[in-house]
PDB file of C-alpha atoms in Angstrom:
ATOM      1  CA  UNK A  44     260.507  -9.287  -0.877  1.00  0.00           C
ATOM      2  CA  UNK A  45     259.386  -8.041   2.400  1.00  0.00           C
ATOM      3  CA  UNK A  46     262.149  -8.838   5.135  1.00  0.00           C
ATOM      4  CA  UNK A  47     260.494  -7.440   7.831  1.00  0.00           C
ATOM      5  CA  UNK A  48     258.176 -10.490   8.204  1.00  0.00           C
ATOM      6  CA  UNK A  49     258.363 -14.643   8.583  1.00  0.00           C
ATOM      7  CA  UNK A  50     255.026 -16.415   8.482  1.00  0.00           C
ATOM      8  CA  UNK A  51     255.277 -20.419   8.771  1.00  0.00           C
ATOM      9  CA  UNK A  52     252.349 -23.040   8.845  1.00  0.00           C
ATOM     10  CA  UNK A  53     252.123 -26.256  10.113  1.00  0.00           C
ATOM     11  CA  UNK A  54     249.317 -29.039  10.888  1.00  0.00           C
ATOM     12  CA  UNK A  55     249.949 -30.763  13.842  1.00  0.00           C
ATOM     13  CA  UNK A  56     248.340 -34.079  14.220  1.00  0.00           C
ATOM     14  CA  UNK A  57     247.267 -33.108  18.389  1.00  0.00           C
ATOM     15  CA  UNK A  58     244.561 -31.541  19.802  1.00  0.00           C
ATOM     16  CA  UNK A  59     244.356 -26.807  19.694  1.00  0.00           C
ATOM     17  CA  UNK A  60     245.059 -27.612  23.683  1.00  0.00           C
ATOM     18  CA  UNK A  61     248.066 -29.726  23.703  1.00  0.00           C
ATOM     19  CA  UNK A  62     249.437 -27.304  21.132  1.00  0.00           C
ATOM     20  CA  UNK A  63     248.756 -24.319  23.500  1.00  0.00           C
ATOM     21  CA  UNK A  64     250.624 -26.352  26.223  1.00  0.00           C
ATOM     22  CA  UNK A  65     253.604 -26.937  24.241  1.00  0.00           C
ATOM     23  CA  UNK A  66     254.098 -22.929  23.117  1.00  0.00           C
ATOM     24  CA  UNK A  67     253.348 -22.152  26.978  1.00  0.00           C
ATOM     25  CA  UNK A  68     253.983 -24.020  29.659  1.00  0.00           C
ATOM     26  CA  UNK A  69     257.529 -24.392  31.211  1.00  0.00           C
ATOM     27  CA  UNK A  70     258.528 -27.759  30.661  1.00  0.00           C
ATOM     28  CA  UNK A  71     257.758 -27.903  26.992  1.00  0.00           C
ATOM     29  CA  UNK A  72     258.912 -24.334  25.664  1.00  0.00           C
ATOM     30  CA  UNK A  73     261.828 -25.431  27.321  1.00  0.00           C
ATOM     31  CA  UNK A  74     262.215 -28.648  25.552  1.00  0.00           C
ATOM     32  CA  UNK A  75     261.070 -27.780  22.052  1.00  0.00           C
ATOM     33  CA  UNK A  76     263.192 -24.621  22.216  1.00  0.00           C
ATOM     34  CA  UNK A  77     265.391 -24.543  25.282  1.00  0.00           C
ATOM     35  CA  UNK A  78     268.075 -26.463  27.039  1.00  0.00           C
ATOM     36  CA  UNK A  79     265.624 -29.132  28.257  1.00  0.00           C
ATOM     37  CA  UNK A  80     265.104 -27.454  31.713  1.00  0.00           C
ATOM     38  CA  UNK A  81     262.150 -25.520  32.835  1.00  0.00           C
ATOM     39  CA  UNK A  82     261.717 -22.232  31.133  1.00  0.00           C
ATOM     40  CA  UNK A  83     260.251 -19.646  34.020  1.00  0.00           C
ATOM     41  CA  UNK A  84     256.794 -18.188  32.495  1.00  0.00           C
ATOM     42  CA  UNK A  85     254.663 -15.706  33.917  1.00  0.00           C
ATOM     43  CA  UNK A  86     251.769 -16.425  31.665  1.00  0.00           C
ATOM     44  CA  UNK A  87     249.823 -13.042  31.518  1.00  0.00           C
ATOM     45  CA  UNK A  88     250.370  -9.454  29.446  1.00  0.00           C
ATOM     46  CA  UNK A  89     253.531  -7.915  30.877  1.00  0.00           C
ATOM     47  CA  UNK A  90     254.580 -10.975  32.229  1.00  0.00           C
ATOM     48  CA  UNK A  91     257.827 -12.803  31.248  1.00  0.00           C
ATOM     49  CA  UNK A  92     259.018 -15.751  29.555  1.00  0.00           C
ATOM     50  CA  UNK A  93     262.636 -16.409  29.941  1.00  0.00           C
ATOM     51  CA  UNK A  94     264.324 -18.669  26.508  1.00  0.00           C
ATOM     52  CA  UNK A  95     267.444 -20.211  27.004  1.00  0.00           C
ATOM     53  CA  UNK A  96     268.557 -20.415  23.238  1.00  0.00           C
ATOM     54  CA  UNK A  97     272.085 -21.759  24.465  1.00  0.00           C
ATOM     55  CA  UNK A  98     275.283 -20.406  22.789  1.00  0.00           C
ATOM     56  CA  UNK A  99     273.161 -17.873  21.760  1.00  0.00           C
ATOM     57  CA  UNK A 100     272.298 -16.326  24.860  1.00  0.00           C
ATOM     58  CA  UNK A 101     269.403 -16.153  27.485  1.00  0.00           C
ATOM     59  CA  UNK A 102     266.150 -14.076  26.233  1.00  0.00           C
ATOM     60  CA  UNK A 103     263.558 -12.515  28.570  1.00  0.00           C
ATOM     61  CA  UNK A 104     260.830 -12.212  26.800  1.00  0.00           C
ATOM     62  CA  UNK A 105     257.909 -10.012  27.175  1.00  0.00           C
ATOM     63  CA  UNK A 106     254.489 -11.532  26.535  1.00  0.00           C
ATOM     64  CA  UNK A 107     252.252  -9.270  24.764  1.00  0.00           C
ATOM     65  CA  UNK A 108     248.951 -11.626  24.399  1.00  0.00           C
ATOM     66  CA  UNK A 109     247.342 -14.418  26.022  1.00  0.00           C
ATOM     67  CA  UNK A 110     244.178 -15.921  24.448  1.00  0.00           C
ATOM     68  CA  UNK A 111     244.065 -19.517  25.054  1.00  0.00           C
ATOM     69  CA  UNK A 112     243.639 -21.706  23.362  1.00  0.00           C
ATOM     70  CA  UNK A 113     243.701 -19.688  20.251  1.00  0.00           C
ATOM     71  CA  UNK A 114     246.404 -16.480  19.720  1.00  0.00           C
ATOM     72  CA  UNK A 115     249.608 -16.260  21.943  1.00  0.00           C
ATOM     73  CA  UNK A 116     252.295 -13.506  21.573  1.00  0.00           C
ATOM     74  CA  UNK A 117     255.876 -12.151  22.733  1.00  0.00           C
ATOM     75  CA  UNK A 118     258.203  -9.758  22.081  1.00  0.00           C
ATOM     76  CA  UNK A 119     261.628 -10.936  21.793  1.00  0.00           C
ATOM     77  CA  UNK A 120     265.056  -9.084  21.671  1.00  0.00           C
ATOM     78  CA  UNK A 121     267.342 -11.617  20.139  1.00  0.00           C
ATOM     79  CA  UNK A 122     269.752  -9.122  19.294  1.00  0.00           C
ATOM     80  CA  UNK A 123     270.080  -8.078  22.813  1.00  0.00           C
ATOM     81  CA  UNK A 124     270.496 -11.467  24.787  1.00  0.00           C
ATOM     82  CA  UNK A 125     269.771 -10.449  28.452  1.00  0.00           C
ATOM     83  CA  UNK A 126     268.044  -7.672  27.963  1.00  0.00           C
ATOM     84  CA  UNK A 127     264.130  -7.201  28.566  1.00  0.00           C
ATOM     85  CA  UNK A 128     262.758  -7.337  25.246  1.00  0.00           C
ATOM     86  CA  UNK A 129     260.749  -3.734  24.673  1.00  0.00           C
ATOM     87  CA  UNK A 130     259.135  -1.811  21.846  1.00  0.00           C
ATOM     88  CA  UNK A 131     261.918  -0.832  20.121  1.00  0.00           C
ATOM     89  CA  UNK A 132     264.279  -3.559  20.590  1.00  0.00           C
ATOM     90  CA  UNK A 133     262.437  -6.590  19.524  1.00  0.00           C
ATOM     91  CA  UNK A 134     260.231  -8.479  17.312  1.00  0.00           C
ATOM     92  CA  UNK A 135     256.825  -9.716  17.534  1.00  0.00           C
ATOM     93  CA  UNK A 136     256.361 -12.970  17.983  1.00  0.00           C
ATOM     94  CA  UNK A 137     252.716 -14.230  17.628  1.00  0.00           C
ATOM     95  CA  UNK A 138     251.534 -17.672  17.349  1.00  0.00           C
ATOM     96  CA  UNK A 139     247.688 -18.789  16.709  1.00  0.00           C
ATOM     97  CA  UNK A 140     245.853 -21.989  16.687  1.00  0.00           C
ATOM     98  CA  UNK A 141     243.338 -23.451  14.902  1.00  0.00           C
ATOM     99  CA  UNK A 142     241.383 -26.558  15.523  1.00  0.00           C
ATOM    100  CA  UNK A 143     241.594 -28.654  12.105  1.00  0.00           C
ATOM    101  CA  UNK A 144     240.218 -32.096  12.040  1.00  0.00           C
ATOM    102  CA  UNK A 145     241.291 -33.554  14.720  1.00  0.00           C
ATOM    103  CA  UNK A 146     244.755 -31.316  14.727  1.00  0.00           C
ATOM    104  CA  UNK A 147     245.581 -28.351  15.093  1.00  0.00           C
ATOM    105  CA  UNK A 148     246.727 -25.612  12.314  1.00  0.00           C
ATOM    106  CA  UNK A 149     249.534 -23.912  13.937  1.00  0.00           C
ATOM    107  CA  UNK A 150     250.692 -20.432  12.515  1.00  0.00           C
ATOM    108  CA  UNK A 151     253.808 -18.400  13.665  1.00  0.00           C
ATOM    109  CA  UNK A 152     254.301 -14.911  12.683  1.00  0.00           C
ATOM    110  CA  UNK A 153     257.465 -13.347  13.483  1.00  0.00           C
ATOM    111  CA  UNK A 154     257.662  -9.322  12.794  1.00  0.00           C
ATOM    112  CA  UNK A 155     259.190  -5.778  13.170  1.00  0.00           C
ATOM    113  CA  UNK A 156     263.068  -6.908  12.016  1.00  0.00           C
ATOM    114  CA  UNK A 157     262.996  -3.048   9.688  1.00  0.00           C
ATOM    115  CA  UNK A 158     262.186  -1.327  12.647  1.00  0.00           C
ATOM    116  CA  UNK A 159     264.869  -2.623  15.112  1.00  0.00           C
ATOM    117  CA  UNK A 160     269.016  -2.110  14.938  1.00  0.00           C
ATOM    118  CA  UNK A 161     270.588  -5.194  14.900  1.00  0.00           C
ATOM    119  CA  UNK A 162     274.621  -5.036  15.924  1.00  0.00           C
ATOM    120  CA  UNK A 163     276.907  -6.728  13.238  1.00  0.00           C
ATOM    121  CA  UNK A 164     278.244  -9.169  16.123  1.00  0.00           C
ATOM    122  CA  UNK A 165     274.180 -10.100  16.170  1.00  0.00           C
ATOM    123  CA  UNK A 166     273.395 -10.165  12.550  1.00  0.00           C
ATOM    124  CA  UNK A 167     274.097 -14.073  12.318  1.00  0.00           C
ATOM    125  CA  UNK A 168     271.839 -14.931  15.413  1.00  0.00           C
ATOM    126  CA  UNK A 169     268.901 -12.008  15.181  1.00  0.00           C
ATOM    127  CA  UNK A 170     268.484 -10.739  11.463  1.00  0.00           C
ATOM    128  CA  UNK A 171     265.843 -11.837   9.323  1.00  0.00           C
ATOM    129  CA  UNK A 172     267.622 -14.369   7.256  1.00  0.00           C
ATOM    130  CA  UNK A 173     268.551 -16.323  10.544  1.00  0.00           C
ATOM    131  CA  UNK A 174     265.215 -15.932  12.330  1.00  0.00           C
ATOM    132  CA  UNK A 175     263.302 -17.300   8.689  1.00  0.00           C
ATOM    133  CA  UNK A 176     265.499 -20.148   8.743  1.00  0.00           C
ATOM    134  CA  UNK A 177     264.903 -20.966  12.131  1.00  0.00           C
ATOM    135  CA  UNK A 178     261.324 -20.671  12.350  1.00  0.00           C
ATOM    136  CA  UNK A 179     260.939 -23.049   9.372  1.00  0.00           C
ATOM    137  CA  UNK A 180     262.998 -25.541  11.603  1.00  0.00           C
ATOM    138  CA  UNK A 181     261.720 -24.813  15.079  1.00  0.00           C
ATOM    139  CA  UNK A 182     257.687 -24.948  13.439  1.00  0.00           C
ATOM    140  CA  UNK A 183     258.486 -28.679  12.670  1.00  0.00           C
ATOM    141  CA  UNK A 184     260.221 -29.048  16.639  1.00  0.00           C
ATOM    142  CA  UNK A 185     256.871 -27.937  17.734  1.00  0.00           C
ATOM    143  CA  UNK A 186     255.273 -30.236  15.497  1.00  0.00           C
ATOM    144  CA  UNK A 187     257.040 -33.391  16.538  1.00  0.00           C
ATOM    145  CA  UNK A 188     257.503 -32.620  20.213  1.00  0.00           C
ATOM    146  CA  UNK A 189     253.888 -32.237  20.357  1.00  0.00           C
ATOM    147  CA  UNK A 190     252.924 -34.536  18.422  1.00  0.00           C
ATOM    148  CA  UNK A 191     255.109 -37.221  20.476  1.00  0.00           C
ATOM    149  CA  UNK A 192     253.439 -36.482  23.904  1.00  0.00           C
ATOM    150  CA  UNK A 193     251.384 -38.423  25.384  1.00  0.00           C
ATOM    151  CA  UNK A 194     247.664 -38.178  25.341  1.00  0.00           C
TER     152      UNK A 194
END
């Protein structure tokens, strides 16, 4: 078994655009996977997508891609809350859409967990087995929260 990569798959009964909107604009990344508030995004390669994951900790992200409405991508240190998240502290984080029907086919691929040290205080919050978990809960979030908004 490969743990160095999560792939999850969901249909999504909304439109490839509202599904872009909910992985990257402010008010929604913040609600599906926030606190509720805002999340600041700076929507370009380079720029920076802050996610308040709570108890956790506060992650700036770095975005990587930007392809709408098709292929979006970040790098994310969860292992290093508050820290920029670089090459060699972070995961990949790449999500791309699919018109389907009158849905959307949403896929999230989250990789790079062999390549990165994760502290033992961390291992619960940032390893593999945590992240694989959450993505098969957080891929259903998305669903719901954007399925839920109005048209």
């Amino acid at each position: 078994m490969n743990k160095d990569r999560i792939e999850r798959e969901i249909t999504i009964a909304a439109p490839v655009e509202r599904v872009w909107a909910v992985l990257t604009e402010p008010e929604h990344v913040g609600s599906w996977f926030g606190q509720g508030e805002p999340t600041p995004v700076d929507l370009r390669p380079g720029g920076t997508m802050i996610l308040d994951h709570g108890q956790y900790g506060v992650f700036p992200t770095t975005i990587v891609e930007v392809d709408p409405p098709h292929r979006f991508s970040y790098r994310w240190a969860s292992a290093y809350p508050g820290e920029q998240a670089v090459n060699g502290n972070s995961t990949l984080v790449e999500f791309t859409l699919t018109p389907e029907g009158d849905g959307t086919r949403l896929k999230v691929v989250e990789a790079g967990f062999a390549s990165i040290t994760i502290p033992e205080e961390r291992r619960d919050t940032a390893s593999y087995e945590s992240h694989e978990g959450g993505w098969t809960e957080q891929v259903v979030n998305i669903r719901k929260y954007a399925e839920q908004l109005p048209v």
